[in-house]
Short mmCIF file of C-alpha atoms in Angstrom, two decimals:
data_model
loop_
_atom_site.label_atom_id
_atom_site.label_comp_id
_atom_site.label_asym_id
_atom_site.label_seq_id
_atom_site.Cartn_x
_atom_site.Cartn_y
_atom_site.Cartn_z
CA MET A 21 11.75 20.27 4.35
CA THR A 22 13.53 19.17 1.21
CA VAL A 23 11.49 18.95 -1.93
CA TRP A 24 12.52 15.45 -2.94
CA THR A 25 11.91 12.63 -0.44
CA PRO A 26 13.64 9.24 -0.76
CA VAL A 27 10.93 6.63 -0.13
CA ALA A 28 12.39 3.22 -1.00
CA LEU A 29 15.25 1.29 -2.54
CA ALA A 30 14.44 1.10 -6.24
CA ARG A 31 15.01 -2.67 -6.05
CA ASP A 32 12.23 -3.05 -3.49
CA ILE A 33 9.53 -1.62 -5.75
CA GLU A 34 9.35 -4.57 -8.11
CA PRO A 35 7.74 -4.34 -11.54
CA GLY A 36 4.03 -5.16 -11.30
CA THR A 37 3.68 -4.28 -7.60
CA ALA A 38 2.21 -1.54 -5.41
CA THR A 39 2.96 -0.51 -1.85
CA GLY A 40 2.48 2.46 0.42
CA THR A 41 4.64 5.09 2.10
CA THR A 42 4.47 8.56 3.65
CA VAL A 43 5.67 11.89 2.21
CA ASP A 44 5.45 15.01 4.39
CA GLY A 45 2.81 13.29 6.49
CA ASP A 46 0.64 12.30 3.53
CA SER A 47 -0.05 8.70 2.52
CA VAL A 48 1.39 7.87 -0.88
CA ALA A 49 0.90 4.81 -3.08
CA LEU A 50 4.03 3.66 -4.90
CA TRP A 51 3.74 1.33 -7.85
CA ARG A 52 5.75 0.13 -10.80
CA GLY A 53 4.26 -0.96 -14.09
CA THR A 54 5.53 -3.96 -15.98
CA ASP A 55 7.25 -1.43 -18.29
CA GLY A 56 9.50 -0.54 -15.32
CA THR A 57 8.18 2.99 -14.75
CA VAL A 58 7.66 3.92 -11.10
CA HIS A 59 4.69 6.08 -10.06
CA ALA A 60 3.68 7.90 -6.87
CA TRP A 61 0.07 8.96 -6.22
CA ALA A 62 -1.92 10.05 -3.22
CA ASP A 63 -2.94 6.79 -1.55
CA ARG A 64 -6.65 7.36 -2.12
CA CYS A 65 -8.84 6.12 -4.94
CA PRO A 66 -10.80 9.05 -6.43
CA HIS A 67 -13.88 6.80 -6.47
CA ARG A 68 -14.44 5.72 -2.87
CA GLY A 69 -11.24 6.70 -1.07
CA MET A 70 -9.86 3.16 -0.85
CA ARG A 71 -6.09 2.93 -0.34
CA LEU A 72 -4.61 2.49 -3.81
CA SER A 73 -1.54 0.84 -2.25
CA PHE A 74 -3.82 -2.16 -1.52
CA GLY A 75 -4.46 -2.40 -5.24
CA PHE A 76 -2.69 -4.50 -7.81
CA VAL A 77 -0.88 -3.81 -11.04
CA ARG A 78 -2.06 -5.15 -14.38
CA GLU A 79 0.39 -4.36 -17.18
CA ASN A 80 0.90 -0.63 -16.82
CA ARG A 81 -2.27 0.14 -14.89
CA LEU A 82 -2.93 0.31 -11.18
CA VAL A 83 -6.20 -1.42 -10.28
CA CYS A 84 -8.07 -0.39 -7.13
CA LEU A 85 -8.80 -3.36 -4.89
CA TYR A 86 -12.28 -2.09 -4.00
CA HIS A 87 -14.20 -1.78 -7.32
CA GLY A 88 -11.49 -2.59 -9.84
CA TRP A 89 -11.20 0.86 -11.38
CA GLN A 90 -8.11 0.94 -13.58
CA PHE A 91 -5.77 3.93 -13.81
CA ASP A 92 -3.04 4.24 -16.43
CA GLY A 93 0.48 5.57 -15.86
CA ALA A 94 -0.69 9.17 -16.29
CA GLY A 95 -3.42 8.64 -13.68
CA ALA A 96 -6.29 8.63 -16.16
CA CYS A 97 -9.14 6.25 -15.32
CA ARG A 98 -9.33 3.79 -18.21
CA HIS A 99 -11.81 1.17 -17.12
CA VAL A 100 -14.71 0.81 -14.68
CA PRO A 101 -15.74 -2.87 -14.48
CA ALA A 102 -19.32 -2.09 -13.37
CA HIS A 103 -19.81 0.01 -16.53
CA PRO A 104 -17.62 -1.70 -19.12
CA ARG A 105 -18.97 0.33 -22.06
CA MET A 106 -18.74 3.71 -20.38
CA GLU A 107 -15.82 5.97 -21.17
CA PRO A 108 -14.59 7.13 -17.74
CA PRO A 109 -14.59 10.92 -17.24
CA LYS A 110 -11.18 12.56 -17.66
CA THR A 111 -11.54 14.36 -14.33
CA VAL A 112 -11.40 11.10 -12.37
CA LYS A 113 -7.71 11.06 -11.43
CA PRO A 114 -5.74 10.26 -8.30
CA GLN A 115 -3.60 13.14 -7.04
CA GLN A 116 -0.17 12.89 -8.69
CA TYR A 117 3.36 13.21 -7.35
CA ARG A 118 6.58 13.23 -9.31
CA ALA A 119 8.54 9.98 -8.92
CA ILE A 120 12.02 9.27 -10.21
CA GLU A 121 14.85 6.83 -9.57
CA SER A 122 18.32 8.06 -8.72
CA ALA A 123 21.27 6.56 -6.82
CA GLY A 124 19.33 3.30 -6.41
CA LEU A 125 16.50 5.06 -4.58
CA VAL A 126 12.95 6.03 -5.48
CA TRP A 127 12.36 9.75 -4.89
CA VAL A 128 9.00 11.49 -4.62
CA ALA A 129 8.16 15.20 -4.87
CA PRO A 130 5.09 17.38 -5.42
CA THR A 131 4.25 17.91 -9.10
CA ASP A 132 5.36 21.55 -8.99
CA ALA A 133 8.89 20.53 -7.90
CA GLY A 134 11.55 21.25 -10.45
CA GLY A 135 14.87 19.56 -11.14
CA THR A 136 16.07 16.27 -9.75
CA PRO A 137 17.55 15.22 -6.41
CA ASP A 138 21.22 15.98 -5.91
CA VAL A 139 23.01 12.64 -5.74
CA PRO A 140 26.58 11.38 -6.21
CA GLY A 141 27.19 9.89 -9.62
CA THR A 142 28.83 6.68 -8.39
CA ALA A 143 27.63 3.17 -9.10
CA ILE A 144 25.73 1.74 -6.11
CA THR A 145 24.77 -1.59 -4.59
CA PRO A 146 21.36 -1.73 -2.80
CA VAL A 147 21.59 -2.78 0.86
CA ARG A 148 18.47 -2.42 2.99
CA SER A 149 15.71 -0.10 4.21
CA VAL A 150 15.12 0.04 7.96
CA TRP A 151 12.44 1.91 9.89
CA ILE A 152 13.93 3.31 13.08
CA ASP A 153 11.93 4.29 16.17
CA GLY A 154 13.18 7.83 16.55
CA ASP A 155 13.44 11.19 14.78
CA ARG A 156 16.00 12.07 12.11
CA ASP A 157 18.72 13.07 14.60
CA THR A 158 18.28 9.82 16.52
CA ALA A 159 18.58 7.78 13.34
CA LEU A 160 21.65 9.64 12.09
CA SER A 161 23.56 9.46 15.36
CA LEU A 162 22.64 5.78 15.70
CA LEU A 163 24.15 5.02 12.30
CA GLY A 164 27.08 7.40 12.81
CA LEU A 165 26.15 9.39 9.69
CA GLU A 166 26.16 13.15 9.23
CA GLY A 167 24.47 15.53 6.84
CA THR A 168 21.62 17.95 6.47
CA GLY A 169 19.83 16.96 3.28
CA ALA A 170 17.68 14.01 2.29
CA LEU A 171 20.83 12.14 1.37
CA VAL A 172 23.69 11.56 3.80
CA THR A 173 26.97 9.75 3.28
CA GLY A 174 29.46 8.10 5.56
CA ALA A 175 31.13 4.81 6.37
CA LEU A 176 29.46 1.82 7.99
CA ASP A 177 31.92 -0.85 9.18
CA GLY A 178 34.47 0.51 6.72
CA THR A 179 32.15 0.48 3.71
CA ASP A 180 31.17 3.80 2.11
CA VAL A 181 27.41 4.10 2.18
CA ILE A 182 24.79 6.54 0.94
CA ALA A 183 21.57 6.76 2.93
CA GLY A 184 18.26 8.33 1.95
CA ILE A 185 16.58 9.71 5.08
CA GLN A 186 12.78 9.75 5.12
CA THR A 187 10.84 11.22 8.01
CA ILE A 188 7.73 9.07 8.43
CA ASP A 189 6.32 10.83 11.51
CA ALA A 190 7.64 12.45 14.70
CA HIS A 191 8.71 9.06 16.08
CA THR A 192 9.74 7.12 12.98
CA THR A 193 12.51 7.62 10.43
CA ALA A 194 13.07 5.37 7.44
CA VAL A 195 16.67 4.96 6.30
CA HIS A 196 17.23 3.60 2.80
CA VAL A 197 20.84 2.46 2.54
CA VAL A 198 22.93 1.73 -0.54
CA ALA A 199 26.65 1.03 -0.68
CA ALA A 200 28.83 3.28 -2.86
CA GLY A 201 30.33 1.30 -5.69
CA ILE A 202 29.90 -2.37 -6.49
CA VAL A 203 30.47 -4.34 -3.27
CA PRO A 204 30.46 -8.14 -2.74
CA ALA A 205 27.38 -9.97 -1.42
CA ASP A 206 29.11 -10.86 1.86
CA THR A 207 29.73 -7.18 2.58
CA VAL A 208 26.12 -6.33 1.78
CA ASN A 209 24.94 -9.11 4.07
CA ALA A 210 27.12 -7.86 6.93
CA LEU A 211 25.70 -4.37 6.45
CA VAL A 212 22.13 -5.73 6.47
CA HIS A 213 22.77 -7.42 9.82
CA ARG A 214 24.40 -4.28 11.18
CA LEU A 215 21.39 -2.16 10.20
CA HIS A 216 19.07 -4.64 11.91
CA GLU A 217 21.18 -4.36 15.07
CA PHE A 218 21.06 -0.57 15.00
CA ARG A 219 17.29 -0.61 14.49
CA ASP A 220 16.69 -3.17 17.24
CA SER A 221 18.89 -1.29 19.73
CA VAL A 222 16.28 1.48 19.95
CA SER A 223 13.16 -0.58 19.26
CA SER A 224 10.77 -2.53 21.43
CA VAL A 225 11.52 -6.21 22.04
CA ARG A 226 12.07 -8.42 19.01
CA GLU A 227 11.34 -12.11 18.91
CA ALA A 228 14.19 -14.43 18.10
CA VAL A 229 13.69 -16.19 14.81
CA ALA A 230 14.87 -19.47 13.35
CA SER A 231 17.67 -18.76 10.91
CA MET B 12 -7.73 -47.60 -2.11
CA ASN B 13 -8.61 -44.85 0.35
CA ILE B 14 -7.85 -41.34 -0.73
CA PRO B 15 -6.49 -39.13 2.09
CA VAL B 16 -9.03 -36.88 3.82
CA LEU B 17 -8.36 -33.35 5.08
CA HIS B 18 -10.74 -32.13 7.78
CA ASP B 19 -10.66 -28.46 7.08
CA PHE B 20 -12.00 -25.09 8.26
CA PRO B 21 -11.67 -22.76 5.24
CA LEU B 22 -11.06 -19.59 7.32
CA ASP B 23 -8.27 -21.12 9.41
CA PRO B 24 -4.73 -20.22 8.26
CA ARG B 25 -3.30 -23.48 9.66
CA CYS B 26 -5.75 -25.50 7.55
CA TYR B 27 -4.91 -23.26 4.60
CA SER B 28 -1.20 -24.02 4.89
CA VAL B 29 -2.07 -27.70 4.46
CA ARG B 30 -4.43 -27.03 1.52
CA LEU B 31 -1.62 -25.00 -0.06
CA ALA B 32 0.89 -27.81 0.50
CA LEU B 33 -1.50 -30.39 -0.96
CA ALA B 34 -1.94 -28.20 -4.05
CA LEU B 35 1.74 -27.32 -4.54
CA LEU B 36 2.89 -30.91 -3.97
CA GLY B 37 0.10 -32.28 -6.13
CA VAL B 38 -1.24 -34.69 -3.50
CA ASP B 39 -4.56 -36.33 -4.36
CA HIS B 40 -7.03 -35.85 -1.50
CA ARG B 41 -10.59 -35.09 -0.43
CA VAL B 42 -11.59 -32.09 1.69
CA GLN B 43 -14.13 -32.53 4.49
CA PRO B 44 -15.28 -29.03 5.61
CA VAL B 45 -15.80 -28.62 9.37
CA ASP B 46 -18.20 -25.95 10.67
CA VAL B 47 -15.90 -24.53 13.34
CA PHE B 48 -17.47 -21.08 13.43
CA PRO B 49 -20.25 -20.57 14.30
CA GLY B 50 -21.19 -24.28 14.49
CA GLY B 51 -18.46 -25.55 16.82
CA ALA B 52 -18.58 -28.90 14.99
CA HIS B 53 -14.92 -29.58 15.81
CA LEU B 54 -15.90 -30.02 19.47
CA GLU B 55 -18.60 -32.63 18.74
CA SER B 56 -18.66 -36.19 17.49
CA PRO B 57 -16.87 -37.50 15.45
CA TYR B 58 -14.18 -34.87 16.06
CA ARG B 59 -14.13 -35.58 19.79
CA GLU B 60 -12.38 -38.84 18.87
CA LEU B 61 -10.25 -37.62 15.93
CA THR B 62 -8.91 -34.50 17.63
CA PRO B 63 -9.68 -34.44 21.36
CA THR B 64 -8.43 -30.86 21.81
CA GLY B 65 -10.41 -29.64 18.82
CA GLU B 66 -7.24 -28.75 16.92
CA LEU B 67 -7.49 -28.59 13.15
CA PRO B 68 -6.44 -29.51 10.52
CA VAL B 69 -6.81 -33.29 10.83
CA PHE B 70 -5.36 -35.35 7.98
CA GLU B 71 -6.33 -39.00 7.57
CA THR B 72 -3.73 -40.63 5.35
CA GLY B 73 -5.57 -43.96 5.14
CA THR B 74 -3.18 -45.65 7.55
CA THR B 75 -2.77 -42.99 10.22
CA THR B 76 -4.37 -39.79 11.52
CA LEU B 77 -2.30 -36.61 11.85
CA VAL B 78 -3.46 -33.64 13.91
CA GLY B 79 -2.17 -30.07 13.53
CA SER B 80 -0.61 -28.29 10.56
CA VAL B 81 3.03 -28.87 11.55
CA ASP B 82 2.66 -32.67 11.75
CA VAL B 83 0.73 -32.77 8.50
CA LEU B 84 3.19 -30.52 6.66
CA VAL B 85 6.18 -32.55 7.87
CA HIS B 86 4.44 -35.74 6.73
CA LEU B 87 3.59 -34.32 3.30
CA ALA B 88 7.07 -32.92 2.64
CA ASP B 89 8.95 -35.96 3.94
CA GLY B 90 11.08 -37.49 1.20
CA THR B 91 10.13 -34.84 -1.38
CA ALA B 92 11.99 -31.80 -2.78
CA TRP B 93 9.85 -29.70 -0.41
CA ALA B 94 11.46 -31.08 2.76
CA ALA B 95 13.36 -28.40 4.71
CA PRO B 96 17.06 -29.02 5.48
CA SER B 97 16.51 -28.10 9.14
CA ASP B 98 13.62 -28.12 11.61
CA ASP B 99 14.15 -24.53 12.80
CA TRP B 100 10.92 -23.41 11.11
CA ILE B 101 8.93 -25.70 13.44
CA ASP B 102 10.00 -23.64 16.46
CA PHE B 103 8.83 -20.54 14.67
CA ALA B 104 5.56 -22.17 13.57
CA THR B 105 4.70 -23.39 17.06
CA GLY B 106 5.83 -20.18 18.83
CA PRO B 107 5.60 -16.72 17.22
CA LEU B 108 3.29 -17.96 14.48
CA GLU B 109 0.76 -19.34 16.98
CA GLN B 110 0.84 -16.02 18.84
CA PHE B 111 0.10 -14.32 15.54
CA TYR B 112 -2.84 -16.62 14.80
CA SER B 113 -4.41 -16.29 18.25
CA CYS B 114 -4.08 -12.53 17.87
CA ARG B 115 -5.90 -12.69 14.54
CA GLU B 116 -8.62 -14.93 15.94
CA GLN B 117 -9.18 -12.54 18.83
CA SER B 118 -9.44 -9.73 16.32
CA LEU B 119 -11.85 -11.56 14.01
CA TYR B 120 -14.12 -13.37 16.44
CA THR B 121 -14.21 -11.15 19.54
CA THR B 122 -14.59 -7.46 20.35
CA ASP B 123 -11.68 -7.54 22.83
CA PRO B 124 -8.76 -5.15 22.29
CA VAL B 125 -5.81 -6.82 20.55
CA ASP B 126 -2.13 -6.43 21.42
CA VAL B 127 -0.20 -6.96 18.17
CA THR B 128 3.31 -6.38 19.60
CA ALA B 129 4.30 -10.04 19.41
CA ALA B 130 2.71 -10.48 15.99
CA ARG B 131 4.54 -7.43 14.66
CA ALA B 132 7.82 -8.80 16.00
CA ALA B 133 7.13 -12.11 14.24
CA VAL B 134 6.50 -10.38 10.90
CA GLN B 135 9.64 -8.24 11.31
CA SER B 136 11.68 -11.36 12.13
CA LEU B 137 10.50 -13.01 8.95
CA ASP B 138 11.34 -9.90 6.87
CA ASP B 139 14.80 -9.73 8.49
CA LEU B 140 15.42 -13.42 7.84
CA LEU B 141 14.49 -13.07 4.16
CA ALA B 142 16.58 -9.89 3.82
CA SER B 143 19.59 -11.79 5.19
CA ARG B 144 19.48 -14.44 2.49
CA THR B 145 22.28 -14.07 -0.05
CA THR B 146 20.72 -16.28 -2.71
CA ASN B 147 19.23 -14.59 -5.75
CA GLU B 148 15.73 -15.41 -4.53
CA ALA B 149 15.18 -15.39 -0.76
CA TRP B 150 13.37 -18.40 0.74
CA VAL B 151 12.96 -19.25 4.42
CA ALA B 152 15.00 -22.42 4.87
CA ALA B 153 16.96 -23.14 1.69
CA ASP B 154 17.83 -21.76 -1.74
CA ARG B 155 14.44 -23.01 -2.97
CA PRO B 156 10.86 -23.04 -1.68
CA THR B 157 10.30 -25.64 1.05
CA VAL B 158 7.62 -26.66 3.51
CA ALA B 159 8.92 -23.89 5.80
CA ASP B 160 7.76 -21.27 3.30
CA ILE B 161 4.34 -22.93 3.07
CA ALA B 162 4.01 -23.00 6.86
CA LEU B 163 4.91 -19.35 7.39
CA PHE B 164 3.21 -17.85 4.35
CA PRO B 165 -0.40 -17.58 5.63
CA ALA B 166 0.53 -15.42 8.64
CA ALA B 167 2.55 -13.03 6.50
CA ALA B 168 -0.13 -12.76 3.84
CA LEU B 169 -2.92 -12.20 6.42
CA SER B 170 -1.10 -9.67 8.59
CA ARG B 171 -3.34 -6.82 7.41
CA ASP B 172 -6.20 -8.54 9.28
CA ILE B 173 -4.59 -7.28 12.49
CA GLY B 174 -3.46 -3.95 11.07
CA ILE B 175 0.12 -4.89 10.15
CA ASP B 176 0.69 -3.50 6.68
CA HIS B 177 3.42 -4.74 4.31
CA ASP B 178 4.79 -1.26 3.56
CA ARG B 179 7.79 -1.65 5.89
CA TYR B 180 8.65 -5.22 4.93
CA PRO B 181 10.14 -5.18 1.41
CA ALA B 182 11.75 -8.62 1.59
CA LEU B 183 8.44 -10.07 2.80
CA ARG B 184 6.55 -8.45 -0.10
CA SER B 185 8.91 -9.96 -2.64
CA TRP B 186 8.65 -13.40 -1.01
CA ILE B 187 4.83 -13.29 -0.81
CA ARG B 188 4.72 -12.44 -4.48
CA ARG B 189 7.03 -15.30 -5.44
CA ILE B 190 4.98 -17.79 -3.42
CA LYS B 191 1.82 -16.64 -5.19
CA GLN B 192 3.55 -17.28 -8.51
CA LEU B 193 4.40 -20.91 -7.68
CA PRO B 194 2.66 -23.36 -10.03
CA ASP B 195 -0.69 -24.61 -8.60
CA PHE B 196 -0.84 -21.93 -5.88
CA VAL B 197 -4.31 -21.79 -4.25
CA GLU B 198 -6.09 -18.90 -2.50
CA MET B 199 -7.85 -18.62 0.81
CA PRO B 200 -10.40 -15.97 1.86
CA GLY B 201 -8.20 -12.93 2.57
CA ILE B 202 -5.28 -14.13 0.41
CA PRO B 203 -6.08 -13.37 -3.23
CA VAL B 204 -3.89 -14.87 -5.93
CA PHE B 205 -3.08 -11.56 -7.57
CA PRO B 206 -0.03 -9.72 -6.25
#
């Protein structure tokens, strides 16, 4: 298991939003403050265990949906609405992960992880994340990509791509795809459709949609 | 002059789509709440006459009576900047979206097991559609918000009611957030205004 896990396209974690993901089988809340900093915490409020990924972001604090407890970027509880004059204890903290952005992806690692993920230094264009019904090998062979680490490279329809591979569980693999270099919108769009086709070719039936 | 009347069940996502449209389009109206659950008022007089199948919402414009969210939404958007350039969204609203809603109703009002396969496919389709848009901001039917977005929004925003989280639908998350930021957006129980 690699230390750093790619969990999303950086573009898809918008400032002022929270969402959830999975790292090494554990639920993780991802959120980005309005200052642009991305954070990853265990997806569990230290108060009552509510999923923090259901919460909402106010300025640079994540607010739990359940009782409105506010946590700042360092994870410190800063406000408890039911006791507005109380100073929250310093020990009340969600479990932290390291979170950084590199190669257009958000990466998460345990706090004791050192260094940064090994990525190519090229400019990138974000394409699309797809969740594929299958393990890592299934996903890679489906996309015609090769590699052993969290990041694999290859060509998709003639475009050089970089893909962050995230194992969600034994049956699901998330693939976060960016194109190497600055590529035109039409190319990105064609890649998006291609990724949908790959995903659907191994998935249960999809409904047709109005386009 | 008669002001239009919306016969409305607050917990129904179809009624909510009309309340949302009325708010976003700034249409003056009066809301008449109907006790659908547990009262079953929509199956009694005077609703027997207004909506023989019991379908809500019902919108009385003053000159005519419209039944069902699609008809009401089309009527409200007609001739405004909110009209959609094509009617494709209506197929989606009367097909996959209805499957989604009946799934949610089964989940909320019965103890029967719920099969969410079709609902999940509908949510994925919507995420795919939005991810395929090449405009700077992705909207369902045009390069701007239209009645199609209003019609499809409640199902997407309520999908957690049947256990479909938004974690795997990044384009959907962005779109939901932008709809909530539209001027005069209104909430419904289960769809808070904050992102």
